[in-house]
Amino acid sequence: MADADPQEITVPASSRYGGQVLELFIPQAKIQGKVAEMAAVLSEQYRERCPILIGVLNGSFMFMADLVRQLDIDFEIDFIKIASYGSETSSTGTVRLLKDISADITGRDVVIVEDIVDTGLTVKFLRNRMEEAAPASVIFVTLLLKYEVANLDFTIDYVGFNIPNRFVVGYGLDVDQKLRGLRSLYAFREN
Ligand code: 5GP
């Protein structure tokens, strides 16, 4: 594993949050341990089957890449891209489909791979979109769940970390499209 990431990161000046300080929230080793655990559970659940994992762009690309490298079953992947409207650090009312899946998921076992569930609006939208295509089964996997905010009338099947309502950055998650490449998760300092 590469060297530990720094305790603090300053948001680059090219972002409107430039100069603000992010503090280490979940270090890379802890993320990698959790991803391996989740992959083991999924490998067990889908043994002798070939699920299609659908990553929700953009934020889930890194989680997806790490997760699939730890699976020891046959699987396929696809991606879907959703826009949710709101300010940069909080999501509000509406979601819109920007890129649909290309695979035919009728009769397939589908695993939706999310980076973070905040209000739950995105996963509700995804559930409706999946149901239209009549898959054999659909489960939801998310690395992070904001338990104080999420308002869901169904269960997220596998959650990596339940986190408080803080804006997190890194490991695929952005602030103003920046800092997705950080290997650890960081959070804005609480005021
Ligand atoms: P929802 O509110 O629909 O559950 O989440 C909408 C989207 O908002 C997530 O998929 C993610 O892209 C973004 N989001 C929510 N919370 C955070 C956060 O703490 N950090 C970042 N970077 N994005 C977030």
PDB file of C-alpha atoms and ligand atoms in Angstrom:
ATOM      1  CA  MET A   1       0.000   0.000   0.000  1.00  0.00           C
ATOM      2  CA  ALA A   2       1.218   3.511  -0.799  1.00  0.00           C
ATOM      3  CA  ASP A   3       2.261   5.964   1.939  1.00  0.00           C
ATOM      4  CA  ALA A   4      -0.427   7.273   4.279  1.00  0.00           C
ATOM      5  CA  ASP A   5      -2.262  10.323   3.027  1.00  0.00           C
ATOM      6  CA  PRO A   6      -1.853  13.683   4.805  1.00  0.00           C
ATOM      7  CA  GLN A   7      -4.061  14.649   7.758  1.00  0.00           C
ATOM      8  CA  GLU A   8      -5.173  17.836   5.987  1.00  0.00           C
ATOM      9  CA  ILE A   9      -5.616  18.971   2.394  1.00  0.00           C
ATOM     10  CA  THR A  10      -6.203  22.514   1.176  1.00  0.00           C
ATOM     11  CA  VAL A  11      -8.798  22.833  -1.589  1.00  0.00           C
ATOM     12  CA  PRO A  12      -7.049  24.131  -4.752  1.00  0.00           C
ATOM     13  CA  ALA A  13      -7.563  27.750  -5.800  1.00  0.00           C
ATOM     14  CA  SER A  14      -9.275  26.608  -9.040  1.00  0.00           C
ATOM     15  CA  SER A  15     -12.342  25.669  -6.932  1.00  0.00           C
ATOM     16  CA  ARG A  16     -14.690  28.204  -5.435  1.00  0.00           C
ATOM     17  CA  TYR A  17     -13.848  26.575  -2.093  1.00  0.00           C
ATOM     18  CA  GLY A  18     -10.146  27.282  -2.729  1.00  0.00           C
ATOM     19  CA  GLY A  19      -8.115  27.690   0.453  1.00  0.00           C
ATOM     20  CA  GLN A  20     -10.570  25.832   2.692  1.00  0.00           C
ATOM     21  CA  VAL A  21      -9.120  22.993   4.729  1.00  0.00           C
ATOM     22  CA  LEU A  22     -10.288  19.380   4.499  1.00  0.00           C
ATOM     23  CA  GLU A  23      -9.447  16.974   7.286  1.00  0.00           C
ATOM     24  CA  LEU A  24      -8.776  13.260   6.977  1.00  0.00           C
ATOM     25  CA  PHE A  25     -12.085  11.453   7.495  1.00  0.00           C
ATOM     26  CA  ILE A  26     -11.614   7.795   6.469  1.00  0.00           C
ATOM     27  CA  PRO A  27      -8.032   6.735   5.676  1.00  0.00           C
ATOM     28  CA  GLN A  28      -7.265   4.631   2.625  1.00  0.00           C
ATOM     29  CA  ALA A  29      -6.379   1.486   4.595  1.00  0.00           C
ATOM     30  CA  LYS A  30      -9.784   1.504   6.272  1.00  0.00           C
ATOM     31  CA  ILE A  31     -11.518   2.043   2.912  1.00  0.00           C
ATOM     32  CA  GLN A  32      -9.574  -0.802   1.313  1.00  0.00           C
ATOM     33  CA  GLY A  33     -10.387  -3.134   4.221  1.00  0.00           C
ATOM     34  CA  LYS A  34     -14.083  -2.362   3.910  1.00  0.00           C
ATOM     35  CA  VAL A  35     -14.065  -2.768   0.117  1.00  0.00           C
ATOM     36  CA  ALA A  36     -12.457  -6.203   0.495  1.00  0.00           C
ATOM     37  CA  GLU A  37     -15.120  -7.193   3.051  1.00  0.00           C
ATOM     38  CA  MET A  38     -17.936  -6.046   0.761  1.00  0.00           C
ATOM     39  CA  ALA A  39     -16.417  -7.883  -2.219  1.00  0.00           C
ATOM     40  CA  ALA A  40     -16.186 -11.092  -0.173  1.00  0.00           C
ATOM     41  CA  VAL A  41     -19.873 -10.852   0.784  1.00  0.00           C
ATOM     42  CA  LEU A  42     -20.905 -10.179  -2.823  1.00  0.00           C
ATOM     43  CA  SER A  43     -18.731 -13.023  -4.140  1.00  0.00           C
ATOM     44  CA  GLU A  44     -20.467 -15.359  -1.721  1.00  0.00           C
ATOM     45  CA  GLN A  45     -23.952 -14.097  -2.564  1.00  0.00           C
ATOM     46  CA  TYR A  46     -23.445 -14.338  -6.335  1.00  0.00           C
ATOM     47  CA  ARG A  47     -21.408 -17.557  -6.502  1.00  0.00           C
ATOM     48  CA  GLU A  48     -22.314 -19.474  -9.714  1.00  0.00           C
ATOM     49  CA  ARG A  49     -24.209 -16.425 -11.013  1.00  0.00           C
ATOM     50  CA  CYS A  50     -22.983 -13.592 -13.179  1.00  0.00           C
ATOM     51  CA  PRO A  51     -24.331 -10.301 -11.835  1.00  0.00           C
ATOM     52  CA  ILE A  52     -24.109  -7.022 -13.709  1.00  0.00           C
ATOM     53  CA  LEU A  53     -22.647  -4.267 -11.576  1.00  0.00           C
ATOM     54  CA  ILE A  54     -23.894  -0.805 -12.505  1.00  0.00           C
ATOM     55  CA  GLY A  55     -21.730   2.060 -11.277  1.00  0.00           C
ATOM     56  CA  VAL A  56     -23.318   5.460 -10.735  1.00  0.00           C
ATOM     57  CA  LEU A  57     -21.124   8.114 -12.346  1.00  0.00           C
ATOM     58  CA  ASN A  58     -19.117  10.060 -11.630  1.00  0.00           C
ATOM     59  CA  GLY A  59     -18.456   9.472  -7.946  1.00  0.00           C
ATOM     60  CA  SER A  60     -18.495   5.659  -7.867  1.00  0.00           C
ATOM     61  CA  PHE A  61     -15.768   5.025 -10.445  1.00  0.00           C
ATOM     62  CA  MET A  62     -13.015   4.441  -7.891  1.00  0.00           C
ATOM     63  CA  PHE A  63     -15.091   2.316  -5.530  1.00  0.00           C
ATOM     64  CA  MET A  64     -16.279   0.275  -8.513  1.00  0.00           C
ATOM     65  CA  ALA A  65     -12.712  -0.253  -9.757  1.00  0.00           C
ATOM     66  CA  ASP A  66     -11.488  -1.405  -6.337  1.00  0.00           C
ATOM     67  CA  LEU A  67     -14.571  -3.528  -5.640  1.00  0.00           C
ATOM     68  CA  VAL A  68     -14.445  -5.518  -8.887  1.00  0.00           C
ATOM     69  CA  ARG A  69     -10.733  -6.234  -8.467  1.00  0.00           C
ATOM     70  CA  GLN A  70     -11.599  -8.044  -5.237  1.00  0.00           C
ATOM     71  CA  LEU A  71     -14.477 -10.151  -6.625  1.00  0.00           C
ATOM     72  CA  ASP A  72     -13.791 -13.790  -7.365  1.00  0.00           C
ATOM     73  CA  ILE A  73     -16.901 -14.500  -9.436  1.00  0.00           C
ATOM     74  CA  ASP A  74     -17.913 -13.827 -13.026  1.00  0.00           C
ATOM     75  CA  PHE A  75     -19.521 -10.437 -13.448  1.00  0.00           C
ATOM     76  CA  GLU A  76     -20.180  -7.725 -16.028  1.00  0.00           C
ATOM     77  CA  ILE A  77     -20.144  -3.963 -15.566  1.00  0.00           C
ATOM     78  CA  ASP A  78     -22.017  -0.966 -16.895  1.00  0.00           C
ATOM     79  CA  PHE A  79     -22.437   2.657 -15.833  1.00  0.00           C
ATOM     80  CA  ILE A  80     -25.273   5.129 -15.480  1.00  0.00           C
ATOM     81  CA  LYS A  81     -24.948   8.861 -14.991  1.00  0.00           C
ATOM     82  CA  ILE A  82     -27.397  10.915 -12.979  1.00  0.00           C
ATOM     83  CA  ALA A  83     -27.456  14.643 -12.283  1.00  0.00           C
ATOM     84  CA  SER A  84     -29.002  15.907  -9.107  1.00  0.00           C
ATOM     85  CA  TYR A  85     -29.779  19.570  -8.870  1.00  0.00           C
ATOM     86  CA  GLY A  86     -28.802  21.621  -5.866  1.00  0.00           C
ATOM     87  CA  SER A  87     -25.918  23.640  -4.535  1.00  0.00           C
ATOM     88  CA  GLU A  88     -22.403  22.269  -4.713  1.00  0.00           C
ATOM     89  CA  THR A  89     -22.460  20.800  -1.216  1.00  0.00           C
ATOM     90  CA  SER A  90     -26.104  19.858  -0.688  1.00  0.00           C
ATOM     91  CA  SER A  91     -28.558  18.102  -2.954  1.00  0.00           C
ATOM     92  CA  THR A  92     -32.153  19.157  -3.434  1.00  0.00           C
ATOM     93  CA  GLY A  93     -35.314  18.077  -5.202  1.00  0.00           C
ATOM     94  CA  THR A  94     -34.739  16.765  -8.711  1.00  0.00           C
ATOM     95  CA  VAL A  95     -32.663  14.157 -10.500  1.00  0.00           C
ATOM     96  CA  ARG A  96     -32.176  13.662 -14.220  1.00  0.00           C
ATOM     97  CA  LEU A  97     -30.739  10.845 -16.327  1.00  0.00           C
ATOM     98  CA  LEU A  98     -27.600  12.015 -18.182  1.00  0.00           C
ATOM     99  CA  LYS A  99     -26.374   8.636 -19.477  1.00  0.00           C
ATOM    100  CA  ASP A 100     -28.433   5.476 -19.398  1.00  0.00           C
ATOM    101  CA  ILE A 101     -27.078   1.928 -19.137  1.00  0.00           C
ATOM    102  CA  SER A 102     -26.224   0.218 -22.431  1.00  0.00           C
ATOM    103  CA  ALA A 103     -26.677  -3.374 -21.261  1.00  0.00           C
ATOM    104  CA  ASP A 104     -29.951  -5.271 -21.455  1.00  0.00           C
ATOM    105  CA  ILE A 105     -30.662  -6.105 -17.820  1.00  0.00           C
ATOM    106  CA  THR A 106     -33.913  -8.003 -18.385  1.00  0.00           C
ATOM    107  CA  GLY A 107     -33.753 -11.196 -16.330  1.00  0.00           C
ATOM    108  CA  ARG A 108     -30.312 -10.283 -14.935  1.00  0.00           C
ATOM    109  CA  ASP A 109     -29.070  -9.966 -11.362  1.00  0.00           C
ATOM    110  CA  VAL A 110     -28.265  -6.264 -10.964  1.00  0.00           C
ATOM    111  CA  VAL A 111     -25.976  -4.729  -8.352  1.00  0.00           C
ATOM    112  CA  ILE A 112     -26.141  -0.923  -8.202  1.00  0.00           C
ATOM    113  CA  VAL A 113     -22.819   0.482  -6.984  1.00  0.00           C
ATOM    114  CA  GLU A 114     -23.103   3.933  -5.398  1.00  0.00           C
ATOM    115  CA  ASP A 115     -20.424   6.073  -3.800  1.00  0.00           C
ATOM    116  CA  ILE A 116     -22.715   7.871  -1.372  1.00  0.00           C
ATOM    117  CA  VAL A 117     -26.382   7.974  -0.439  1.00  0.00           C
ATOM    118  CA  ASP A 118     -27.308  11.411   0.882  1.00  0.00           C
ATOM    119  CA  THR A 119     -31.032  12.280   0.606  1.00  0.00           C
ATOM    120  CA  GLY A 120     -31.744   8.983  -1.134  1.00  0.00           C
ATOM    121  CA  LEU A 121     -33.264  10.671  -4.158  1.00  0.00           C
ATOM    122  CA  THR A 122     -30.747   9.182  -6.588  1.00  0.00           C
ATOM    123  CA  VAL A 123     -31.236   5.596  -5.418  1.00  0.00           C
ATOM    124  CA  LYS A 124     -35.034   5.994  -5.546  1.00  0.00           C
ATOM    125  CA  PHE A 125     -34.735   7.209  -9.137  1.00  0.00           C
ATOM    126  CA  LEU A 126     -32.415   4.288  -9.958  1.00  0.00           C
ATOM    127  CA  ARG A 127     -34.750   1.763  -8.435  1.00  0.00           C
ATOM    128  CA  ASN A 128     -37.613   2.984 -10.637  1.00  0.00           C
ATOM    129  CA  ARG A 129     -35.371   2.993 -13.723  1.00  0.00           C
ATOM    130  CA  MET A 130     -34.222  -0.587 -13.029  1.00  0.00           C
ATOM    131  CA  GLU A 131     -37.718  -1.893 -12.387  1.00  0.00           C
ATOM    132  CA  GLU A 132     -38.828  -0.697 -15.841  1.00  0.00           C
ATOM    133  CA  ALA A 133     -36.362  -3.190 -17.353  1.00  0.00           C
ATOM    134  CA  ALA A 134     -37.605  -6.220 -15.379  1.00  0.00           C
ATOM    135  CA  PRO A 135     -34.320  -7.580 -14.000  1.00  0.00           C
ATOM    136  CA  ALA A 136     -34.333 -10.884 -12.055  1.00  0.00           C
ATOM    137  CA  SER A 137     -33.096  -9.031  -8.943  1.00  0.00           C
ATOM    138  CA  VAL A 138     -31.691  -5.659  -7.906  1.00  0.00           C
ATOM    139  CA  ILE A 139     -29.589  -4.825  -4.872  1.00  0.00           C
ATOM    140  CA  PHE A 140     -27.980  -1.564  -3.775  1.00  0.00           C
ATOM    141  CA  VAL A 141     -24.431  -1.275  -2.518  1.00  0.00           C
ATOM    142  CA  THR A 142     -23.027   2.018  -1.293  1.00  0.00           C
ATOM    143  CA  LEU A 143     -19.684   2.881   0.204  1.00  0.00           C
ATOM    144  CA  LEU A 144     -21.162   5.697   2.307  1.00  0.00           C
ATOM    145  CA  LEU A 145     -24.605   6.440   3.749  1.00  0.00           C
ATOM    146  CA  LYS A 146     -25.539   9.681   5.502  1.00  0.00           C
ATOM    147  CA  TYR A 147     -27.819   8.155   8.113  1.00  0.00           C
ATOM    148  CA  GLU A 148     -29.073  11.509   9.449  1.00  0.00           C
ATOM    149  CA  VAL A 149     -30.287  12.600   6.019  1.00  0.00           C
ATOM    150  CA  ALA A 150     -31.279   9.547   3.999  1.00  0.00           C
ATOM    151  CA  ASN A 151     -35.011   9.208   3.616  1.00  0.00           C
ATOM    152  CA  LEU A 152     -35.705   5.824   2.054  1.00  0.00           C
ATOM    153  CA  ASP A 153     -38.679   3.522   1.985  1.00  0.00           C
ATOM    154  CA  PHE A 154     -36.479   0.529   1.124  1.00  0.00           C
ATOM    155  CA  THR A 155     -33.204  -0.852   2.428  1.00  0.00           C
ATOM    156  CA  ILE A 156     -29.750  -0.320   1.010  1.00  0.00           C
ATOM    157  CA  ASP A 157     -28.464  -3.875   0.988  1.00  0.00           C
ATOM    158  CA  TYR A 158     -24.803  -3.222   1.764  1.00  0.00           C
ATOM    159  CA  VAL A 159     -23.395  -0.054   3.343  1.00  0.00           C
ATOM    160  CA  GLY A 160     -19.652   0.412   3.789  1.00  0.00           C
ATOM    161  CA  PHE A 161     -19.727   3.254   6.323  1.00  0.00           C
ATOM    162  CA  ASN A 162     -22.638   5.050   7.965  1.00  0.00           C
ATOM    163  CA  ILE A 163     -21.474   8.650   8.248  1.00  0.00           C
ATOM    164  CA  PRO A 164     -22.849  11.855   9.804  1.00  0.00           C
ATOM    165  CA  ASN A 165     -24.074  14.704   7.637  1.00  0.00           C
ATOM    166  CA  ARG A 166     -20.743  16.149   6.507  1.00  0.00           C
ATOM    167  CA  PHE A 167     -19.602  16.936   2.970  1.00  0.00           C
ATOM    168  CA  VAL A 168     -16.922  14.424   2.032  1.00  0.00           C
ATOM    169  CA  VAL A 169     -14.347  14.548  -0.743  1.00  0.00           C
ATOM    170  CA  GLY A 170     -11.848  12.142  -2.292  1.00  0.00           C
ATOM    171  CA  TYR A 171     -11.885   8.472  -3.363  1.00  0.00           C
ATOM    172  CA  GLY A 172     -13.926   9.436  -6.438  1.00  0.00           C
ATOM    173  CA  LEU A 173     -16.002  12.117  -4.721  1.00  0.00           C
ATOM    174  CA  ASP A 174     -15.469  15.715  -5.798  1.00  0.00           C
ATOM    175  CA  VAL A 175     -15.702  19.236  -4.633  1.00  0.00           C
ATOM    176  CA  ASP A 176     -16.362  21.385  -7.717  1.00  0.00           C
ATOM    177  CA  GLN A 177     -15.154  18.431  -9.842  1.00  0.00           C
ATOM    178  CA  LYS A 178     -11.778  18.557  -8.055  1.00  0.00           C
ATOM    179  CA  LEU A 179      -9.913  16.174  -5.705  1.00  0.00           C
ATOM    180  CA  ARG A 180     -11.532  12.941  -6.932  1.00  0.00           C
ATOM    181  CA  GLY A 181      -8.095  11.281  -7.027  1.00  0.00           C
ATOM    182  CA  LEU A 182      -7.439  11.379  -3.272  1.00  0.00           C
ATOM    183  CA  ARG A 183      -6.994   7.831  -1.969  1.00  0.00           C
ATOM    184  CA  SER A 184      -8.543   8.669   1.419  1.00  0.00           C
ATOM    185  CA  LEU A 185     -11.818  10.396   2.224  1.00  0.00           C
ATOM    186  CA  TYR A 186     -11.663  13.945   3.584  1.00  0.00           C
ATOM    187  CA  ALA A 187     -14.343  16.192   5.091  1.00  0.00           C
ATOM    188  CA  PHE A 188     -14.736  19.948   5.412  1.00  0.00           C
ATOM    189  CA  ARG A 189     -14.045  21.118   8.931  1.00  0.00           C
ATOM    190  CA  GLU A 190     -17.177  21.532  10.989  1.00  0.00           C
ATOM    191  CA  ASN A 191     -17.837  25.163  11.926  1.00  0.00           C
TER     192      ASN A 191
HETATM  193  P1  5GP B   1     -28.738  11.873  -3.027  1.00  0.00           P
HETATM  194  O1  5GP B   1     -29.065  13.108  -2.242  1.00  0.00           O
HETATM  195  O2  5GP B   1     -29.582  11.759  -4.255  1.00  0.00           O
HETATM  196  O3  5GP B   1     -28.771  10.642  -2.162  1.00  0.00           O
HETATM  197  O4  5GP B   1     -27.235  12.036  -3.488  1.00  0.00           O
HETATM  198  C1  5GP B   1     -26.974  12.789  -4.634  1.00  0.00           C
HETATM  199  C2  5GP B   1     -25.531  12.870  -4.996  1.00  0.00           C
HETATM  200  O5  5GP B   1     -25.013  13.976  -4.288  1.00  0.00           O
HETATM  201  C3  5GP B   1     -24.592  11.727  -4.664  1.00  0.00           C
HETATM  202  O6  5GP B   1     -24.600  10.667  -5.589  1.00  0.00           O
HETATM  203  C4  5GP B   1     -23.259  12.476  -4.731  1.00  0.00           C
HETATM  204  O7  5GP B   1     -22.839  12.610  -6.069  1.00  0.00           O
HETATM  205  C5  5GP B   1     -23.636  13.839  -4.178  1.00  0.00           C
HETATM  206  N1  5GP B   1     -23.262  13.935  -2.770  1.00  0.00           N
HETATM  207  C6  5GP B   1     -24.046  13.783  -1.682  1.00  0.00           C
HETATM  208  N2  5GP B   1     -23.343  13.947  -0.547  1.00  0.00           N
HETATM  209  C7  5GP B   1     -22.067  14.206  -0.947  1.00  0.00           C
HETATM  210  C8  5GP B   1     -20.836  14.461  -0.244  1.00  0.00           C
HETATM  211  O8  5GP B   1     -20.742  14.488   1.004  1.00  0.00           O
HETATM  212  N3  5GP B   1     -19.741  14.692  -1.023  1.00  0.00           N
HETATM  213  C9  5GP B   1     -19.760  14.684  -2.381  1.00  0.00           C
HETATM  214  N4  5GP B   1     -18.632  14.939  -3.029  1.00  0.00           N
HETATM  215  N5  5GP B   1     -20.893  14.437  -3.073  1.00  0.00           N
HETATM  216  C10 5GP B   1     -22.021  14.202  -2.363  1.00  0.00           C
END
